[in-house]
PDB file of C-alpha atoms in Angstrom:
ATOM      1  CA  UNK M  13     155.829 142.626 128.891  1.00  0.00           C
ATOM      2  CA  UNK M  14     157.235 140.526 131.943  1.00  0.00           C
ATOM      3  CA  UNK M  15     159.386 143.788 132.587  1.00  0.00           C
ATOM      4  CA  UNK M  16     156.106 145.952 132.767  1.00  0.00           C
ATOM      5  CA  UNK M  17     154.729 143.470 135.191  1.00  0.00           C
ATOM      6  CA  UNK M  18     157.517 143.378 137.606  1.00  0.00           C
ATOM      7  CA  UNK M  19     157.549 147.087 137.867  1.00  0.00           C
ATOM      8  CA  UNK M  20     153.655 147.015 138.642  1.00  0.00           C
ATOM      9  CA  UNK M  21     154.591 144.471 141.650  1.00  0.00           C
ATOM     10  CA  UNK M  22     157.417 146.272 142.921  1.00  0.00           C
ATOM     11  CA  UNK M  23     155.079 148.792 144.727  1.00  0.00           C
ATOM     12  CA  UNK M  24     153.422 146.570 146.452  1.00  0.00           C
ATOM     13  CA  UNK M  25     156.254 144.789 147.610  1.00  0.00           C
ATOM     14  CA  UNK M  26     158.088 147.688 148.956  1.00  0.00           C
ATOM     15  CA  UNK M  27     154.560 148.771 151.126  1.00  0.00           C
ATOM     16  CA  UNK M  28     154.692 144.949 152.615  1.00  0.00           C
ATOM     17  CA  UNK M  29     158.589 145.341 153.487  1.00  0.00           C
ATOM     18  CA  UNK M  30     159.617 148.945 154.533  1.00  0.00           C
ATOM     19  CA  UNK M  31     160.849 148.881 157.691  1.00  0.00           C
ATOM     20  CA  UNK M  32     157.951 148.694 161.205  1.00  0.00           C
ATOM     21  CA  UNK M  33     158.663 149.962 164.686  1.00  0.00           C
ATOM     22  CA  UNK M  34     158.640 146.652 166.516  1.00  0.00           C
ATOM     23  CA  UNK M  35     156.415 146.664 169.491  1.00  0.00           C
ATOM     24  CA  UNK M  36     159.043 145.513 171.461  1.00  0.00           C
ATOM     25  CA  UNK M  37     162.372 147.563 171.803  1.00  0.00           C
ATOM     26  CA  UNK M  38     165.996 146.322 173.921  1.00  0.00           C
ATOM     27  CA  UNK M  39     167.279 148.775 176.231  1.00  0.00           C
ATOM     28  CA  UNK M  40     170.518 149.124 177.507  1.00  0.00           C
ATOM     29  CA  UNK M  41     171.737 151.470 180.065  1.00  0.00           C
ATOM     30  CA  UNK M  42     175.492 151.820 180.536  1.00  0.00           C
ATOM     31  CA  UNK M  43     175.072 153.470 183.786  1.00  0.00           C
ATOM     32  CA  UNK M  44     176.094 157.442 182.306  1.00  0.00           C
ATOM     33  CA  UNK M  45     174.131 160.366 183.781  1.00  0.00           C
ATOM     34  CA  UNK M  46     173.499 164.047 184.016  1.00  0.00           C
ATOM     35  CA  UNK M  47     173.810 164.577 188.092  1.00  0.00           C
ATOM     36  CA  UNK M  48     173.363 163.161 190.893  1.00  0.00           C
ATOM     37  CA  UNK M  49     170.523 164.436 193.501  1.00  0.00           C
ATOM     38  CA  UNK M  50     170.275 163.197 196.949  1.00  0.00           C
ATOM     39  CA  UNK M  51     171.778 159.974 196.052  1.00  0.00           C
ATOM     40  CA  UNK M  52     169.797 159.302 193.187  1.00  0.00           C
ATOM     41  CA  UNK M  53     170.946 159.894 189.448  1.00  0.00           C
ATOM     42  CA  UNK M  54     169.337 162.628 187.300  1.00  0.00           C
ATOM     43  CA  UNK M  55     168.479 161.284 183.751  1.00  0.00           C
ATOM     44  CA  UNK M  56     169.108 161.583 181.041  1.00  0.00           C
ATOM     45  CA  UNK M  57     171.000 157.590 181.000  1.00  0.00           C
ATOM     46  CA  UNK M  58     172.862 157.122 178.761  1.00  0.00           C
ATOM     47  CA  UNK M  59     172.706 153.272 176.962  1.00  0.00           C
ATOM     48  CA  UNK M  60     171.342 151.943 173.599  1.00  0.00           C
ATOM     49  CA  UNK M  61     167.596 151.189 172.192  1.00  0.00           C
ATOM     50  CA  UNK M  62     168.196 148.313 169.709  1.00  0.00           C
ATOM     51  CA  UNK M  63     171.901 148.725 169.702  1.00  0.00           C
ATOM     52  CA  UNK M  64     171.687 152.441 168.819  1.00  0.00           C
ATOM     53  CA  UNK M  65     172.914 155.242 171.506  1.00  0.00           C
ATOM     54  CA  UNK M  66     170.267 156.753 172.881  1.00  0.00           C
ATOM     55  CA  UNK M  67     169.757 158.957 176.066  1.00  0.00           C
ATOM     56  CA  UNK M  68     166.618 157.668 178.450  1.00  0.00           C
ATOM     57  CA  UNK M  69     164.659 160.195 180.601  1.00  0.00           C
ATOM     58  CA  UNK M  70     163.147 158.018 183.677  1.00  0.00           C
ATOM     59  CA  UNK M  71     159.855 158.290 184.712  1.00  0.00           C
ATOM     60  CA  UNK M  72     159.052 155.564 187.031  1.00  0.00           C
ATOM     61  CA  UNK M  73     160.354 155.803 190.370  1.00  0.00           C
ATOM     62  CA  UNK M  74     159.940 152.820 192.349  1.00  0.00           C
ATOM     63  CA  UNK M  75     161.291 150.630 190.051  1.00  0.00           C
ATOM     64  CA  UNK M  76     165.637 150.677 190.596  1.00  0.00           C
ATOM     65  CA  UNK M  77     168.198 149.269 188.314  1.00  0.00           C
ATOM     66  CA  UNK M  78     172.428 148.943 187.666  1.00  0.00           C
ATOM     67  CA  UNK M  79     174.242 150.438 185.647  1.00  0.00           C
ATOM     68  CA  UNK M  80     175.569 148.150 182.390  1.00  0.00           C
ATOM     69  CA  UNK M  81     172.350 145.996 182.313  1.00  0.00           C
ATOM     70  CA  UNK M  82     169.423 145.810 180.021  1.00  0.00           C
ATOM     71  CA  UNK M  83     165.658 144.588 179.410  1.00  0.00           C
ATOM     72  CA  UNK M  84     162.976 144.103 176.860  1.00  0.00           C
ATOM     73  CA  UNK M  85     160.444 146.798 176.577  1.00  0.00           C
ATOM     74  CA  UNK M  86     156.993 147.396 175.126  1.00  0.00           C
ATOM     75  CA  UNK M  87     156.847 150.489 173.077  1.00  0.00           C
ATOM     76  CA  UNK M  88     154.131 152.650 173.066  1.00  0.00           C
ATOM     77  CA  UNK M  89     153.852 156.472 170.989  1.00  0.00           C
ATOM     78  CA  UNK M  90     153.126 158.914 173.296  1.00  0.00           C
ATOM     79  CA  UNK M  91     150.305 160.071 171.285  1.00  0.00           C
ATOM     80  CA  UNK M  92     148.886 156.055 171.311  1.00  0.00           C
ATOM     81  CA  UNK M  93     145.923 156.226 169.373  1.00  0.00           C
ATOM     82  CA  UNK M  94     145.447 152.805 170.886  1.00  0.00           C
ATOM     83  CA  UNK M  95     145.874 153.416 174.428  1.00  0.00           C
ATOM     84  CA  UNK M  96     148.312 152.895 177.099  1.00  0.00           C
ATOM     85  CA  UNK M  97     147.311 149.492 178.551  1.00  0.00           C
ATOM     86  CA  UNK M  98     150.584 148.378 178.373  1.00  0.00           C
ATOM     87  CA  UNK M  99     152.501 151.099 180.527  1.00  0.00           C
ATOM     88  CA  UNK M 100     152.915 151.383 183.964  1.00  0.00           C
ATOM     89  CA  UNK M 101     150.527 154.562 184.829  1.00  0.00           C
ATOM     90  CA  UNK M 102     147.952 154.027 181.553  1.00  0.00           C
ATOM     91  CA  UNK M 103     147.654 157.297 181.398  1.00  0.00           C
ATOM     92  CA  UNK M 104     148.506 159.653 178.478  1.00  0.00           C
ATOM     93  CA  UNK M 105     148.287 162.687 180.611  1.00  0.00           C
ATOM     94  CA  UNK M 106     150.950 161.609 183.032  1.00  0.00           C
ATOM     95  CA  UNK M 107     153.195 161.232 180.185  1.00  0.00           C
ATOM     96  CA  UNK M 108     152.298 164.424 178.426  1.00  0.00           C
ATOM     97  CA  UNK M 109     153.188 165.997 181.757  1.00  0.00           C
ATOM     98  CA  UNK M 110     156.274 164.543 182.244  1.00  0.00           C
ATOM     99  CA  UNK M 111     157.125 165.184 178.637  1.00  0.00           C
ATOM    100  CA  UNK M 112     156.780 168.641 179.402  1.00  0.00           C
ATOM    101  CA  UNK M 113     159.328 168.175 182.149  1.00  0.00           C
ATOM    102  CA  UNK M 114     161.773 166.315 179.727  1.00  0.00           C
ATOM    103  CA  UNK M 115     161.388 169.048 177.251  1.00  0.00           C
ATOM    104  CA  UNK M 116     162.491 171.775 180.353  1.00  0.00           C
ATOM    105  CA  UNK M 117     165.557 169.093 181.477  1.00  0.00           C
ATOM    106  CA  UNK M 118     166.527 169.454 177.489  1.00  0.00           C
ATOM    107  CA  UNK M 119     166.388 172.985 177.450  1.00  0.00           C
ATOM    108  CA  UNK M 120     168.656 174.119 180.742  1.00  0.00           C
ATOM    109  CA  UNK M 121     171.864 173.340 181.049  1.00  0.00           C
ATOM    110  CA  UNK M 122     171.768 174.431 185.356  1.00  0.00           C
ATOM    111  CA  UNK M 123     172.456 171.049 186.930  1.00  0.00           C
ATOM    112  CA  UNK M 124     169.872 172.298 189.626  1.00  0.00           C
ATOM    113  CA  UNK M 125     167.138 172.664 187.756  1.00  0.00           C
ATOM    114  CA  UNK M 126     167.200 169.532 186.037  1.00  0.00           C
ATOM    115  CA  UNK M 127     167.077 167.544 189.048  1.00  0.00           C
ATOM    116  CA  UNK M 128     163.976 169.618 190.013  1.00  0.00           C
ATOM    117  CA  UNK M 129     162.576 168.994 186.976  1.00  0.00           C
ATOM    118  CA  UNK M 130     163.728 165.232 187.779  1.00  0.00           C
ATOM    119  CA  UNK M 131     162.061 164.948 191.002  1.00  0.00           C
ATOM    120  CA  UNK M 132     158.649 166.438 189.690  1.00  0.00           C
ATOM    121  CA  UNK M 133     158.623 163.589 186.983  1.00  0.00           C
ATOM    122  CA  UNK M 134     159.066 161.021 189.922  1.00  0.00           C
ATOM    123  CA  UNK M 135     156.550 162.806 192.005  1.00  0.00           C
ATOM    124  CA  UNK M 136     154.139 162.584 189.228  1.00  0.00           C
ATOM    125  CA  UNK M 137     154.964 158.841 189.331  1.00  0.00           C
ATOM    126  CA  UNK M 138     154.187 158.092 192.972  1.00  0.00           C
ATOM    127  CA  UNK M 139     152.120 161.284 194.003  1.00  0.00           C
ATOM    128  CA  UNK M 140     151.662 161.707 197.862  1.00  0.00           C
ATOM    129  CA  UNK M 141     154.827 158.597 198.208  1.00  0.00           C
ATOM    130  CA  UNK M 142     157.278 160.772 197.038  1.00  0.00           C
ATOM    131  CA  UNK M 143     156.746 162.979 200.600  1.00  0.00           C
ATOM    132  CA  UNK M 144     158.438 159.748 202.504  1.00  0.00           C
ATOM    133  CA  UNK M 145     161.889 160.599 200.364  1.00  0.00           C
ATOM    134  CA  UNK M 146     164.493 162.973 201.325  1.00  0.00           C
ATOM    135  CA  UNK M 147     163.555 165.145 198.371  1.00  0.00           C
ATOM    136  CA  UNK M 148     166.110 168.321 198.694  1.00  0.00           C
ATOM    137  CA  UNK M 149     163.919 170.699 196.814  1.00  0.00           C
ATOM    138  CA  UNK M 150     160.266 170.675 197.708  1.00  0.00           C
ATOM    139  CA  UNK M 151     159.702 172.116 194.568  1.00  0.00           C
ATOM    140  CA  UNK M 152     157.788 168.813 192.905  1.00  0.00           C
ATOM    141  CA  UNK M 153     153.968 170.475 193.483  1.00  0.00           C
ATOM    142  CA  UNK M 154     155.102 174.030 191.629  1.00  0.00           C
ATOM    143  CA  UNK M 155     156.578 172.217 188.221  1.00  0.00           C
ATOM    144  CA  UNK M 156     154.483 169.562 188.250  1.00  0.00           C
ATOM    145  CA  UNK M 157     151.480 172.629 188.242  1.00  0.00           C
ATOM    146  CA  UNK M 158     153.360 173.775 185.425  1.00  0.00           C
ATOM    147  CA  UNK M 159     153.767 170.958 183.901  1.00  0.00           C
ATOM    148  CA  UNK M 160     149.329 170.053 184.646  1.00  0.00           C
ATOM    149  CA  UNK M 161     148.939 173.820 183.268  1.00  0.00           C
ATOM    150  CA  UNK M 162     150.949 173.346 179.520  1.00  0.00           C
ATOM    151  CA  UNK M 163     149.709 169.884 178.720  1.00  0.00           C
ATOM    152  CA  UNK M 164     145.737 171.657 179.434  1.00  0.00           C
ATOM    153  CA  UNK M 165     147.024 174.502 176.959  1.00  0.00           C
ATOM    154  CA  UNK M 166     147.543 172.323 174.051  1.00  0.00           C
ATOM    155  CA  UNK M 167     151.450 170.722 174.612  1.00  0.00           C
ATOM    156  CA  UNK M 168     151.987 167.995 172.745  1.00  0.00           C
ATOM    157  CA  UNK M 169     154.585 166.491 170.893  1.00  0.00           C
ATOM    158  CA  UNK M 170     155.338 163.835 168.056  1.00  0.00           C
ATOM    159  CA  UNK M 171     157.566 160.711 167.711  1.00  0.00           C
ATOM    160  CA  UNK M 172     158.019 160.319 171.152  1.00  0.00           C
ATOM    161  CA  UNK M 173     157.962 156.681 173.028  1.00  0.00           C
ATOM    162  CA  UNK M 174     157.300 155.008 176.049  1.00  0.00           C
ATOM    163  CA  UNK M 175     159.680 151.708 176.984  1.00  0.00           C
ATOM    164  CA  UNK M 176     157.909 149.643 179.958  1.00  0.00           C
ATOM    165  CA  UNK M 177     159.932 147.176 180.828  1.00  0.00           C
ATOM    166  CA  UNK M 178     158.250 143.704 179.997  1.00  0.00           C
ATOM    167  CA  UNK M 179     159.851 141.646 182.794  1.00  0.00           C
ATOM    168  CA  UNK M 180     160.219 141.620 186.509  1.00  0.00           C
ATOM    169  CA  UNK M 181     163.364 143.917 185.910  1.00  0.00           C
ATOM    170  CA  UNK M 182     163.798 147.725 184.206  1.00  0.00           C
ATOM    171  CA  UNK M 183     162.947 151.392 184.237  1.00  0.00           C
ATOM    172  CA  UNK M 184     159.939 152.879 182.460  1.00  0.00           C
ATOM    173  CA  UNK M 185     161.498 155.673 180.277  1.00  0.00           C
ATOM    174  CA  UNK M 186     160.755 158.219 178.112  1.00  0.00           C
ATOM    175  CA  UNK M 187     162.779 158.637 174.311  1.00  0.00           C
ATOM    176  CA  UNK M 188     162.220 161.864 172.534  1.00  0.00           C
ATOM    177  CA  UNK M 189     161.328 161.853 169.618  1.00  0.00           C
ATOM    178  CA  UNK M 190     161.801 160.550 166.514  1.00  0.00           C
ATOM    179  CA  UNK M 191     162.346 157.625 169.365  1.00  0.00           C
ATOM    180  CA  UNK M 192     165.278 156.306 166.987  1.00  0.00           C
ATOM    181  CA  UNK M 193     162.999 153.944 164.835  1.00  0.00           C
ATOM    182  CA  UNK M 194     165.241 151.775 163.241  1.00  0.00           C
ATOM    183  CA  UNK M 195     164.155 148.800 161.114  1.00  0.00           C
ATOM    184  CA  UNK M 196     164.533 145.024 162.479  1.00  0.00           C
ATOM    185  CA  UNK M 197     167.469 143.294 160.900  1.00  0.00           C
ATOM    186  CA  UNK M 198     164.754 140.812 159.621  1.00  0.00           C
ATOM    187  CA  UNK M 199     163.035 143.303 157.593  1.00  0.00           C
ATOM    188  CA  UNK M 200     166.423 144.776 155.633  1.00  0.00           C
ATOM    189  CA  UNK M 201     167.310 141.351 155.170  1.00  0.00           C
ATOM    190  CA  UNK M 202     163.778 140.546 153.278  1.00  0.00           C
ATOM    191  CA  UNK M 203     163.976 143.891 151.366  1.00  0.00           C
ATOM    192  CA  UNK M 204     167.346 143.148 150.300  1.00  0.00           C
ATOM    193  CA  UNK M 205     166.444 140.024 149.157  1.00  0.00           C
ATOM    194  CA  UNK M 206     163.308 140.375 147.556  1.00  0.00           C
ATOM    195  CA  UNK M 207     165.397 143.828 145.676  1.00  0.00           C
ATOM    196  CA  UNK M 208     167.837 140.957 144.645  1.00  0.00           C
ATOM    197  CA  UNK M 209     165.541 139.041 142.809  1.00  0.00           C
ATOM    198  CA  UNK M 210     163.408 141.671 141.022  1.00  0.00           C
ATOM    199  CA  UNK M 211     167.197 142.500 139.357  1.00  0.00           C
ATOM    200  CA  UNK M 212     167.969 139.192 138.720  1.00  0.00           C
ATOM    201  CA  UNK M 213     164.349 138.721 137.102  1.00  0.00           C
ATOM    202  CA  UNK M 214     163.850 141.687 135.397  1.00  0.00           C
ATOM    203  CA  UNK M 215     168.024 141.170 133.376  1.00  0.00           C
ATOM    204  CA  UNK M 216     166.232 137.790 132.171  1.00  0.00           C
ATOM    205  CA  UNK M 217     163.822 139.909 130.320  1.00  0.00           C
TER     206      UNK M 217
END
């Protein structure tokens, strides 16, 4: 009968302890790239999102940072149900748009057209600011139309995340999908646990 029990609880136990996506992620960027454009480095950055490699597409222009250094971010999905009060442009559109862009970067392996693609992300970011920088392409108004034009046709994708950097330091970036969701070494260490001692209880049956 105890057996019986245990087996009822165990569902209920594993619903309270699978692994969450934390709300807060650490990013690490070991200073890798595609390219560089004009003096500035065309993503995507290499680094690690809770100690797992992971390549970083940039969105956020203004903001610079070194090579071998890292931050705390807030996630957020980039189909937030919730909102995007904690980003830097709390705006889903923007980051549909520049999702878009990522998704073009991904697919082309011309070194040129990435960094267009690139510098239509960060002129998404800053709008009419972006004029003031040496930009070699002039190209930032025709993708990011593009870009405007397949988001308003239904573009969308799943599992993807925005990291904003919680501090006075860090890059905003985008992580494709599934946005490497890995459970917090407090969780496996409560499943474990708690897996331990439904064996142990159930052999004293």
């Amino acid at each position: 009968m105890r057996l019986k029990q245990l087996l009822w609880l165990l569902p209920m136990f594993l619903l309270t302890t699978l692994p969450v996506k934390a709300d807060t992620d650490s990013v690490y960027v070991n200073g890798s790239y595609s390219s560089i454009s004009n003096g500035y480095a065309v993503g995507p950055y290499g680094g690690l999102l809770n100690g797992t490699p992971t390549q970083f597409y940039c969105v956020d222009f203004k903001d610079q940072i070194s090579g071998n250094s890292g931050w705390s971010a807030n996630v957020t999905s980039l189909t937030s149900s919730s909102g995007y009060g904690q980003t830097l442009q709390k705006n889903g559109t923007f980051y549909l748009e520049t999702a878009w862009l990522v998704t073009q970067m991904m697919g082309s392996s011309n070194k040129t057209l990435q960094a267009q693609y690139q510098w239509a992300i960060w002129y998404l970011s800053l709008g009419s600011i972006l004029n003031s920088v040496d930009n070699p392409y002039g190209t930032d108004v025709y993708w990011a139309g593009l870009a405007s034009s397949a988001v308003g046709g239904g573009f969308s994708v799943t599992g993807w995340e925005i990291l904003t950097p919680k501090g006075g330091y860090g890059q905003e970036f985008l992580v494709p999908g599934p946005g490497a969701a890995t459970p917090e070494p407090t969780t496996i260490v409560l499943l474990s646990a708690g897996l331990l001692a439904f064996l142990a209880l159930s052999r004293k049956k």
